[in-house]
Coordinates of C-alpha atoms in Angstrom, one line a residue:
M1 CA 82.7 109.0 43.3
P2 CA 80.3 108.8 46.3
T3 CA 79.2 112.1 47.9
R4 CA 81.9 113.8 50.1
T5 CA 80.9 116.6 52.3
V6 CA 83.2 119.5 53.2
F7 CA 82.5 121.6 56.3
F8 CA 83.8 125.1 56.8
I9 CA 83.6 125.9 60.6
S10 CA 84.4 129.3 62.1
D11 CA 83.6 131.4 65.1
G12 CA 83.3 134.3 62.6
T13 CA 81.6 134.5 59.2
G14 CA 83.5 131.4 57.8
I15 CA 84.5 133.3 54.7
T16 CA 88.2 132.9 55.3
A17 CA 87.9 129.1 55.9
E18 CA 85.7 128.7 52.8
T19 CA 88.0 130.8 50.6
F20 CA 91.1 129.0 51.7
G21 CA 89.5 125.6 51.6
N22 CA 88.0 126.1 48.2
A23 CA 91.5 127.2 46.8
I24 CA 92.9 123.8 48.0
L25 CA 89.9 121.7 46.9
A26 CA 90.1 123.3 43.4
Q27 CA 93.3 121.2 42.9
F28 CA 91.2 118.0 42.9
E29 CA 88.7 116.9 40.2
F30 CA 85.6 116.3 42.3
K31 CA 82.6 118.2 43.5
P32 CA 82.0 117.9 47.2
R33 CA 78.9 119.1 49.0
H34 CA 79.7 122.4 50.8
V35 CA 78.4 123.2 54.3
R36 CA 79.4 126.5 56.0
L37 CA 78.9 126.7 59.7
P38 CA 79.6 130.2 60.9
F39 CA 79.5 131.8 64.4
I40 CA 80.4 128.7 66.3
D41 CA 81.3 130.7 69.4
S42 CA 80.4 128.4 72.3
V43 CA 81.1 124.9 73.5
D44 CA 77.4 124.0 73.1
K45 CA 77.4 125.0 69.5
A46 CA 80.6 123.0 69.0
H47 CA 78.9 119.9 70.3
Q48 CA 76.1 120.5 67.9
V49 CA 78.6 120.7 65.1
V50 CA 80.2 117.4 66.2
R51 CA 76.8 115.7 66.0
Q52 CA 76.1 117.1 62.5
V53 CA 79.5 116.1 61.1
N54 CA 79.4 112.6 62.6
H55 CA 75.8 112.1 61.3
T56 CA 77.0 113.1 57.9
A57 CA 79.9 110.6 58.2
E58 CA 77.4 107.8 59.0
L59 CA 75.1 108.7 56.1
E60 CA 77.8 108.9 53.5
G61 CA 80.1 106.1 54.8
R62 CA 83.1 108.4 54.3
R63 CA 84.9 110.9 56.6
P64 CA 83.8 114.4 55.9
I65 CA 86.6 117.0 55.4
V66 CA 86.5 119.9 57.9
F67 CA 88.3 123.2 57.5
T68 CA 88.3 125.4 60.6
T69 CA 89.4 128.9 61.6
L70 CA 88.4 128.6 65.2
V71 CA 90.3 130.9 67.6
N72 CA 88.9 129.6 70.9
V73 CA 91.0 126.7 72.0
E74 CA 88.3 125.1 74.1
I75 CA 85.8 125.1 71.2
L76 CA 88.5 123.8 68.9
Q77 CA 89.2 120.9 71.3
V78 CA 85.6 119.8 71.2
I79 CA 85.7 119.7 67.4
E80 CA 89.1 117.9 67.3
Q81 CA 88.2 115.3 69.9
G82 CA 84.6 114.6 68.8
C83 CA 84.5 114.8 65.0
K84 CA 84.9 111.7 62.9
A85 CA 86.4 113.7 60.1
M86 CA 89.6 114.8 58.4
L87 CA 90.3 118.0 60.3
L88 CA 92.3 120.9 58.8
D89 CA 92.9 123.6 61.4
M90 CA 94.2 126.6 59.5
F91 CA 95.2 128.6 62.6
G92 CA 97.1 125.6 64.0
T93 CA 98.8 125.0 60.6
F94 CA 99.8 128.6 60.0
V95 CA 99.3 131.0 62.9
R96 CA 101.0 129.0 65.6
P97 CA 104.2 128.3 63.7
L98 CA 104.3 132.0 62.9
E99 CA 104.0 132.9 66.6
I100 CA 107.1 130.7 67.2
E101 CA 109.0 132.2 64.2
L102 CA 108.1 135.8 65.0
G103 CA 108.5 135.4 68.8
M104 CA 105.1 137.0 69.5
K105 CA 101.6 136.0 70.2
S106 CA 98.9 136.6 67.5
N107 CA 95.8 138.8 68.4
H108 CA 93.6 135.7 68.4
R109 CA 90.9 137.9 67.0
V110 CA 87.6 136.3 66.2
G111 CA 86.7 137.1 62.6
R112 CA 88.0 139.3 59.9
F113 CA 85.2 141.8 60.5
S114 CA 85.3 142.1 64.3
D115 CA 85.0 145.6 65.8
I116 CA 84.2 147.2 62.4
S117 CA 83.2 150.4 64.1
K118 CA 86.9 151.1 64.6
N119 CA 88.0 149.8 61.2
Q120 CA 88.6 152.6 58.8
A121 CA 89.4 150.2 55.9
Y122 CA 85.9 148.7 56.3
H123 CA 84.2 152.0 56.2
D124 CA 86.2 153.0 53.1
R125 CA 85.1 149.8 51.5
I126 CA 81.4 150.6 52.2
E127 CA 81.9 154.1 50.8
A128 CA 83.6 152.6 47.7
I129 CA 80.7 150.2 47.1
N130 CA 78.1 153.0 47.3
F131 CA 80.2 155.1 44.9
S132 CA 80.5 152.3 42.4
L133 CA 76.7 151.6 42.5
A134 CA 75.9 155.3 42.0
H135 CA 78.3 155.4 39.0
D136 CA 77.4 152.1 37.4
D137 CA 76.7 152.1 33.7
G138 CA 77.2 155.8 33.3
Q139 CA 74.3 156.7 35.7
S140 CA 76.1 159.8 37.1
N141 CA 78.9 162.2 36.0
R142 CA 79.2 163.7 39.5
D143 CA 82.3 163.4 41.7
L144 CA 84.3 161.6 39.0
E145 CA 87.4 163.3 40.5
Q146 CA 86.9 161.0 43.5
A147 CA 87.1 157.9 41.3
D148 CA 90.2 155.7 41.6
V149 CA 89.4 154.1 38.2
I150 CA 86.9 154.5 35.4
L151 CA 86.1 151.4 33.3
V152 CA 84.9 151.8 29.7
G153 CA 83.8 149.2 27.2
V154 CA 80.9 148.0 25.2
S155 CA 77.8 146.8 27.0
R156 CA 78.2 143.4 28.7
S157 CA 82.0 143.3 28.5
G158 CA 82.3 142.9 32.3
K159 CA 82.4 146.5 33.6
T160 CA 79.8 146.2 36.4
P161 CA 81.1 143.0 38.1
T162 CA 84.6 144.3 37.9
S163 CA 83.7 147.6 39.4
L164 CA 81.9 146.0 42.3
Y165 CA 84.7 143.5 42.9
L166 CA 87.3 146.4 43.0
A167 CA 85.1 148.2 45.5
M168 CA 84.3 145.2 47.7
Q169 CA 87.7 143.6 47.7
Y170 CA 90.0 146.6 47.6
G171 CA 87.9 149.6 48.6
L172 CA 88.5 151.3 45.2
K173 CA 85.9 153.8 44.0
A174 CA 85.3 152.5 40.5
A175 CA 82.9 154.1 37.9
N176 CA 82.0 152.5 34.7
Y177 CA 80.7 153.8 31.4
P178 CA 79.3 152.0 28.3
L179 CA 80.7 152.9 24.9
I180 CA 77.6 153.3 22.6
P181 CA 77.0 154.1 18.9
D182 CA 76.8 157.8 19.7
D183 CA 80.4 157.7 20.9
F184 CA 81.5 155.8 17.9
E185 CA 79.9 158.4 15.6
R186 CA 81.8 161.2 17.4
Q187 CA 84.9 159.0 17.5
Q188 CA 85.8 160.1 20.9
L189 CA 85.1 159.2 24.6
P190 CA 82.1 160.7 26.4
G191 CA 82.9 164.3 27.2
A192 CA 82.6 163.9 31.0
L193 CA 85.4 161.4 31.0
L194 CA 88.0 163.4 29.1
P195 CA 89.3 165.3 32.1
H196 CA 90.0 162.0 33.8
R197 CA 91.8 160.2 31.0
K198 CA 94.6 158.9 33.3
K199 CA 92.1 157.0 35.4
I200 CA 90.4 155.3 32.5
F201 CA 90.9 151.6 31.8
G202 CA 89.2 149.8 28.9
L203 CA 87.6 146.3 28.8
T204 CA 87.0 144.5 25.5
I205 CA 85.8 141.0 24.6
Q206 CA 85.7 138.7 21.6
P207 CA 82.6 139.5 19.5
E208 CA 81.5 135.8 19.5
R209 CA 81.5 135.6 23.2
L210 CA 79.8 139.0 23.5
S211 CA 77.0 137.8 21.2
E212 CA 76.5 134.7 23.4
I213 CA 76.2 136.9 26.5
R214 CA 73.8 139.4 24.9
N215 CA 71.6 136.6 23.5
E216 CA 71.0 135.4 27.0
R217 CA 69.6 138.8 27.8
R218 CA 67.9 139.8 24.5
P219 CA 67.6 136.7 22.2
N220 CA 67.6 137.3 18.5
S221 CA 67.9 141.1 18.8
R222 CA 70.1 143.4 16.8
Y223 CA 71.8 144.2 20.1
A224 CA 73.0 140.6 20.3
A225 CA 73.6 139.9 16.6
L226 CA 77.2 138.8 15.9
E227 CA 77.6 141.4 13.1
N228 CA 76.6 144.2 15.5
C229 CA 78.9 142.9 18.2
R230 CA 81.8 142.8 15.8
M231 CA 81.1 146.4 14.8
E232 CA 80.9 147.6 18.4
V233 CA 84.0 145.8 19.6
A234 CA 86.0 147.0 16.6
E235 CA 84.9 150.6 17.1
A236 CA 85.5 150.5 20.9
E237 CA 89.0 149.1 20.5
A238 CA 89.9 151.7 17.8
M239 CA 88.6 154.5 20.1
M240 CA 90.7 153.2 23.0
R241 CA 93.8 153.0 20.8
R242 CA 93.3 156.5 19.6
A243 CA 92.9 157.8 23.1
G244 CA 95.9 155.9 24.4
I245 CA 93.8 154.0 27.0
R246 CA 95.1 150.8 28.6
W247 CA 92.8 147.9 28.0
L248 CA 92.5 144.2 28.1
S249 CA 90.2 141.4 26.8
T250 CA 87.9 139.9 29.4
T251 CA 86.9 136.9 27.2
T252 CA 88.8 134.2 29.0
K253 CA 89.6 136.0 32.3
S254 CA 88.0 135.7 35.7
I255 CA 86.9 138.9 37.6
E256 CA 89.8 138.3 39.9
E257 CA 92.3 138.3 37.0
I258 CA 90.7 141.4 35.4
A259 CA 90.8 143.3 38.7
T260 CA 94.4 142.3 39.4
T261 CA 95.5 143.5 36.0
I262 CA 93.8 146.8 36.5
L263 CA 95.4 147.3 39.9
Q264 CA 98.8 146.6 38.4
E265 CA 98.3 149.3 35.9
V266 CA 96.3 151.9 37.8
R267 CA 96.9 151.4 41.6
P268 CA 99.8 148.9 42.1
E269 CA 100.1 149.9 45.7
R270 CA 96.7 148.3 46.4
L271 CA 98.4 144.9 45.7
E272 CA 100.5 145.4 48.8
Y273 CA 99.3 144.7 52.3

């Protein structure tokens, strides 16, 4: 299939347009070229966008696809009237019908992150990210009483990316601790975690997949050897069963799926908005 370009145009960061657009595009078996055009907040910038989109249409011989989350009507009109593209206006599709249904006007706020100085949720999220970074890979035992969740599992089972996703997306303070041979010899969780057992959630992984991941980092090492991976995973799962810890396998799950499962178990209220 010839190249097809998809533009994500916004007067904010463009994250909403790109996230929503990608969710729709994922239903189709093709790989378009992605172009995000954020902060289109003036008529002059809108005209520049029109020229860029139309130039792309001429080069490719196909209409580009344009996802927009533009709040300013005047700027949107320039895009609508000038672009030789398939235009998908998300606010026009969803916000305006909701205004009619609810009988009220929307805030028409530019960008999800506007006026962050007054947004407590944003500040909570930054604090959660800092907490998760400070408590990554067992770096610190301090302030664990503040943690919303503590992830445990063998090295490279997905603890760090999951912790950061929980912090960035949901504002959860997530610590994570690796389970190591010393813990297996003692046959119990690290002592610092025992007072916080109710907050602990375990991650495991198939040994074969774990070996592949570790070989990318330390090829042909004992750390990455399949036999060692089998031993560590078996010991970690046995420890979690003895401790009565909830856990799941990350082998075939995305970070989003892992995080959602953890939220359902640990903080289900965070799934409500």
